[in-house]
PDB file of C-alpha atoms in Angstrom:
ATOM      1  CA  GLY A 110      56.691 -43.870-150.285  1.00 59.00           C
ATOM      2  CA  HIS A 111      53.657 -41.372-149.380  1.00 73.00           C
ATOM      3  CA  PHE A 112      52.350 -38.207-151.588  1.00 71.00           C
ATOM      4  CA  ALA A 113      50.806 -35.275-150.488  1.00 80.00           C
ATOM      5  CA  GLY A 114      48.583 -35.104-153.477  1.00 83.00           C
ATOM      6  CA  ILE A 115      48.333 -35.831-156.981  1.00 84.00           C
ATOM      7  CA  PRO A 116      51.195 -33.524-158.314  1.00 85.00           C
ATOM      8  CA  ASP A 117      53.371 -35.034-155.603  1.00 82.00           C
ATOM      9  CA  LEU A 118      52.324 -38.600-157.049  1.00 80.00           C
ATOM     10  CA  LEU A 119      52.996 -37.570-160.538  1.00 84.00           C
ATOM     11  CA  LEU A 120      56.558 -36.049-159.381  1.00 84.00           C
ATOM     12  CA  GLN A 121      57.444 -39.618-157.592  1.00 80.00           C
ATOM     13  CA  VAL A 122      56.277 -41.689-160.635  1.00 81.00           C
ATOM     14  CA  LEU A 123      58.539 -39.726-162.897  1.00 84.00           C
ATOM     15  CA  GLU A 124      61.478 -40.489-160.441  1.00 83.00           C
ATOM     16  CA  PHE A 125      60.833 -44.285-160.830  1.00 80.00           C
ATOM     17  CA  ASP A 126      63.383 -46.264-162.723  1.00 82.00           C
ATOM     18  CA  GLY A 127      61.442 -48.471-164.740  1.00 80.00           C
ATOM     19  CA  ALA A 128      64.103 -50.859-165.720  1.00 83.00           C
ATOM     20  CA  ALA A 129      65.165 -51.546-162.233  1.00 82.00           C
ATOM     21  CA  VAL A 130      61.513 -51.901-161.175  1.00 80.00           C
ATOM     22  CA  ALA A 131      60.899 -54.280-163.931  1.00 84.00           C
ATOM     23  CA  ALA A 132      63.939 -56.138-163.205  1.00 86.00           C
ATOM     24  CA  GLN A 133      62.796 -56.517-159.466  1.00 86.00           C
ATOM     25  CA  MET A 134      59.431 -57.705-160.620  1.00 87.00           C
ATOM     26  CA  ARG A 135      60.691 -60.228-163.010  1.00 90.00           C
ATOM     27  CA  ALA A 136      63.168 -61.677-160.004  1.00 90.00           C
ATOM     28  CA  PHE A 137      60.133 -61.779-157.744  1.00 89.00           C
ATOM     29  CA  ASN A 138      57.767 -63.371-160.240  1.00 89.00           C
ATOM     30  CA  GLY A 139      60.694 -65.932-160.942  1.00 90.00           C
ATOM     31  CA  ARG A 140      61.051 -66.963-157.080  1.00 90.00           C
ATOM     32  CA  CYS A 141      57.183 -67.067-157.022  1.00 89.00           C
ATOM     33  CA  ARG A 142      57.357 -69.879-159.989  1.00 90.00           C
ATOM     34  CA  ARG A 143      60.126 -71.570-158.426  1.00 90.00           C
ATOM     35  CA  GLN A 144      58.540 -71.834-155.187  1.00 91.00           C
ATOM     36  CA  SER A 145      55.429 -72.672-156.796  1.00 89.00           C
ATOM     37  CA  ARG A 146      57.012 -75.525-158.738  1.00 89.00           C
ATOM     38  CA  ILE A 147      58.628 -76.953-155.625  1.00 89.00           C
ATOM     39  CA  PHE A 148      55.441 -76.860-153.415  1.00 88.00           C
ATOM     40  CA  TRP A 149      53.135 -78.471-156.150  1.00 87.00           C
ATOM     41  CA  ALA A 150      56.005 -81.096-156.992  1.00 87.00           C
ATOM     42  CA  ARG A 151      56.010 -82.146-153.317  1.00 86.00           C
ATOM     43  CA  VAL A 152      52.086 -82.061-153.299  1.00 85.00           C
ATOM     44  CA  LEU A 153      51.662 -84.161-156.351  1.00 84.00           C
ATOM     45  CA  GLY A 154      54.645 -86.589-155.259  1.00 83.00           C
ATOM     46  CA  ALA A 155      52.563 -87.179-152.070  1.00 82.00           C
ATOM     47  CA  PHE A 156      49.573 -87.905-153.889  1.00 80.00           C
ATOM     48  CA  GLU A 157      51.425 -90.446-155.974  1.00 80.00           C
ATOM     49  CA  ARG A 158      53.216 -92.134-153.200  1.00 77.00           C
ATOM     50  CA  GLN A 159      49.638 -92.637-151.886  1.00 75.00           C
ATOM     51  CA  ALA A 160      48.240 -93.946-154.948  1.00 70.00           C
ATOM     52  CA  LEU A 161      51.113 -96.478-155.376  1.00 64.00           C
ATOM     53  CA  VAL A 162      50.144 -97.621-151.434  1.00 61.00           C
ATOM     54  CA  GLN A 163      46.545 -98.010-152.273  1.00 59.00           C
ATOM     55  CA  ARG A 164      47.285 -99.847-155.491  1.00 59.00           C
ATOM     56  CA  ARG A 165      49.519-102.590-153.518  1.00 60.00           C
ATOM     57  CA  VAL A 166      46.642-103.045-151.083  1.00 58.00           C
ATOM     58  CA  ARG A 167      44.291-106.021-152.745  1.00 58.00           C
ATOM     59  CA  PRO A 168      40.906-105.642-151.917  1.00 56.00           C
ATOM     60  CA  ARG A 169      39.506-108.384-149.746  1.00 57.00           C
ATOM     61  CA  GLN A 170      35.942-109.837-149.995  1.00 57.00           C
ATOM     62  CA  VAL A 171      33.980-109.125-147.043  1.00 55.00           C
ATOM     63  CA  LEU A 172      32.477-112.227-145.668  1.00 59.00           C
ATOM     64  CA  HIS A 173      29.210-111.698-143.467  1.00 56.00           C
ATOM     65  CA  PHE A 174      28.124-114.537-141.278  1.00 59.00           C
ATOM     66  CA  THR A 175      24.434-114.111-140.350  1.00 62.00           C
ATOM     67  CA  THR A 176      21.889-115.688-138.153  1.00 67.00           C
ATOM     68  CA  GLN A 177      17.993-115.902-138.437  1.00 68.00           C
ATOM     69  CA  TYR A 178      17.568-112.969-136.598  1.00 65.00           C
ATOM     70  CA  GLY A 179      19.854-110.904-138.989  1.00 68.00           C
ATOM     71  CA  ARG A 180      18.151-112.556-141.970  1.00 68.00           C
ATOM     72  CA  ASP A 181      14.842-111.439-140.342  1.00 78.00           C
ATOM     73  CA  LEU A 182      15.747-107.736-140.239  1.00 83.00           C
ATOM     74  CA  CYS A 183      16.329-107.935-144.040  1.00 84.00           C
ATOM     75  CA  TRP A 184      12.756-108.256-144.750  1.00 83.00           C
ATOM     76  CA  ALA A 185      11.731-105.803-142.083  1.00 79.00           C
ATOM     77  CA  ARG A 186      12.039-102.967-144.781  1.00 76.00           C
ATOM     78  CA  GLY A 187       9.008-104.374-146.881  1.00 83.00           C
ATOM     79  CA  LEU A 188      11.094-106.434-149.093  1.00 84.00           C
ATOM     80  CA  LYS A 189      10.437-110.258-149.680  1.00 86.00           C
ATOM     81  CA  GLU A 190      12.931-113.172-149.785  1.00 85.00           C
ATOM     82  CA  ALA A 191      11.450-114.571-152.595  1.00 85.00           C
ATOM     83  CA  ASP A 192      11.673-111.443-154.590  1.00 87.00           C
ATOM     84  CA  CYS A 193      15.555-110.871-153.679  1.00 89.00           C
ATOM     85  CA  CYS A 194      16.947-114.219-153.206  1.00 86.00           C
ATOM     86  CA  GLY A 195      15.221-116.284-155.797  1.00 81.00           C
ATOM     87  CA  GLU A 196      17.242-118.418-158.264  1.00 82.00           C
ATOM     88  CA  ALA A 197      15.889-116.420-161.096  1.00 87.00           C
ATOM     89  CA  TRP A 198      18.086-113.331-160.134  1.00 84.00           C
ATOM     90  CA  GLY A 199      21.254-115.482-160.151  1.00 85.00           C
ATOM     91  CA  PRO A 200      24.004-115.866-157.759  1.00 82.00           C
ATOM     92  CA  GLU A 201      23.760-112.315-156.373  1.00 85.00           C
ATOM     93  CA  GLY A 202      20.020-111.822-156.171  1.00 88.00           C
ATOM     94  CA  ASN A 203      18.201-108.885-157.333  1.00 90.00           C
ATOM     95  CA  PRO A 204      20.272-105.745-157.284  1.00 89.00           C
ATOM     96  CA  LEU A 205      17.435-103.511-156.306  1.00 89.00           C
ATOM     97  CA  CYS A 206      17.128-105.370-152.771  1.00 88.00           C
ATOM     98  CA  PHE A 207      20.464-104.796-151.479  1.00 87.00           C
ATOM     99  CA  ASP A 208      23.193-101.847-150.730  1.00 86.00           C
ATOM    100  CA  ASP A 209      26.363-101.627-149.030  1.00 83.00           C
ATOM    101  CA  PHE A 210      25.106-103.314-145.727  1.00 84.00           C
ATOM    102  CA  TRP A 211      21.833-105.158-146.463  1.00 84.00           C
ATOM    103  CA  THR A 212      23.683-107.519-149.076  1.00 85.00           C
ATOM    104  CA  HIS A 213      22.996-110.669-150.746  1.00 84.00           C
ATOM    105  CA  GLN A 214      25.415-112.415-148.713  1.00 81.00           C
ATOM    106  CA  ARG A 215      23.998-111.107-145.333  1.00 82.00           C
ATOM    107  CA  CYS A 216      20.375-111.622-146.048  1.00 85.00           C
ATOM    108  CA  CYS A 217      20.144-114.648-148.424  1.00 83.00           C
ATOM    109  CA  ARG A 218      22.786-117.284-147.828  1.00 77.00           C
ATOM    110  CA  THR A 219      22.274-119.624-144.900  1.00 73.00           C
ATOM    111  CA  PHE A 220      25.677-121.342-145.312  1.00 68.00           C
ATOM    112  CA  LEU A 221      29.135-120.571-146.391  1.00 63.00           C
ATOM    113  CA  ARG A 222      31.170-122.788-148.494  1.00 64.00           C
ATOM    114  CA  LEU A 223      34.785-122.349-148.528  1.00 64.00           C
ATOM    115  CA  PRO A 224      37.168-124.160-150.816  1.00 65.00           C
ATOM    116  CA  ARG A 225      39.175-126.901-149.504  1.00 68.00           C
ATOM    117  CA  LEU A 226      42.615-126.041-148.395  1.00 64.00           C
ATOM    118  CA  ASP A 227      45.542-127.938-149.601  1.00 66.00           C
ATOM    119  CA  ASP A 228      48.176-128.525-146.529  1.00 66.00           C
ATOM    120  CA  ALA A 229      50.778-127.420-148.944  1.00 64.00           C
ATOM    121  CA  ALA A 230      49.443-124.086-148.869  1.00 58.00           C
ATOM    122  CA  CYS A 231      49.824-124.062-144.965  1.00 59.00           C
ATOM    123  CA  GLY A 232      53.827-124.648-145.653  1.00 56.00           C
ATOM    124  CA  VAL A 233      53.191-128.033-144.147  1.00 50.00           C
ATOM    125  CA  ALA A 234      55.291-130.722-145.910  1.00 50.00           C
ATOM    126  CA  GLU A 235      54.139-133.879-146.381  1.00 49.00           C
ATOM    127  CA  ALA A 236      56.041-136.654-144.720  1.00 48.00           C
ATOM    128  CA  ASN A 237      57.417-139.497-147.349  1.00 47.00           C
ATOM    129  CA  VAL A 238      56.832-142.825-145.562  1.00 42.00           C
TER     130      VAL A 238
END
C-alpha cells in the first residue's frame, strides 16, 4: 500500500503478518526454482540432442581439384612452391604455408590418386560362370 510518511509506514510494517509474508515468499521462491529447473532441463536437453546429432555426422575429407591457374594463385602471395611443397616437409607440406583455404592439396598436388574400388562394395555380385 501507500503511506503518507514515516509514521504511517511504521504502522503498516507493524500490521504485517510476518509468518504469512514469509510463507508467501517461500512459495514464490519454490515456484521460481521449479520453473528454472524445467527451463534449464529443456535448454540442456536441446544442447545434448544437438551434440548427439553432430557426433553421428562423420567429418568428410574435402578434396580440392585444381588447375594450373589455381596453383599459380597459391604462389601469388609471395610463397614459393619449393619452400612449401618439397618432399622434405612430408606428405602435407610446410604447415606455415597453408591455411583453411590455401591447402597443400589445393596448391601442391598435381594429380589425385583414389583407391581401387572393389565391385562388391557397389553391391554388384559377381556372376558365377
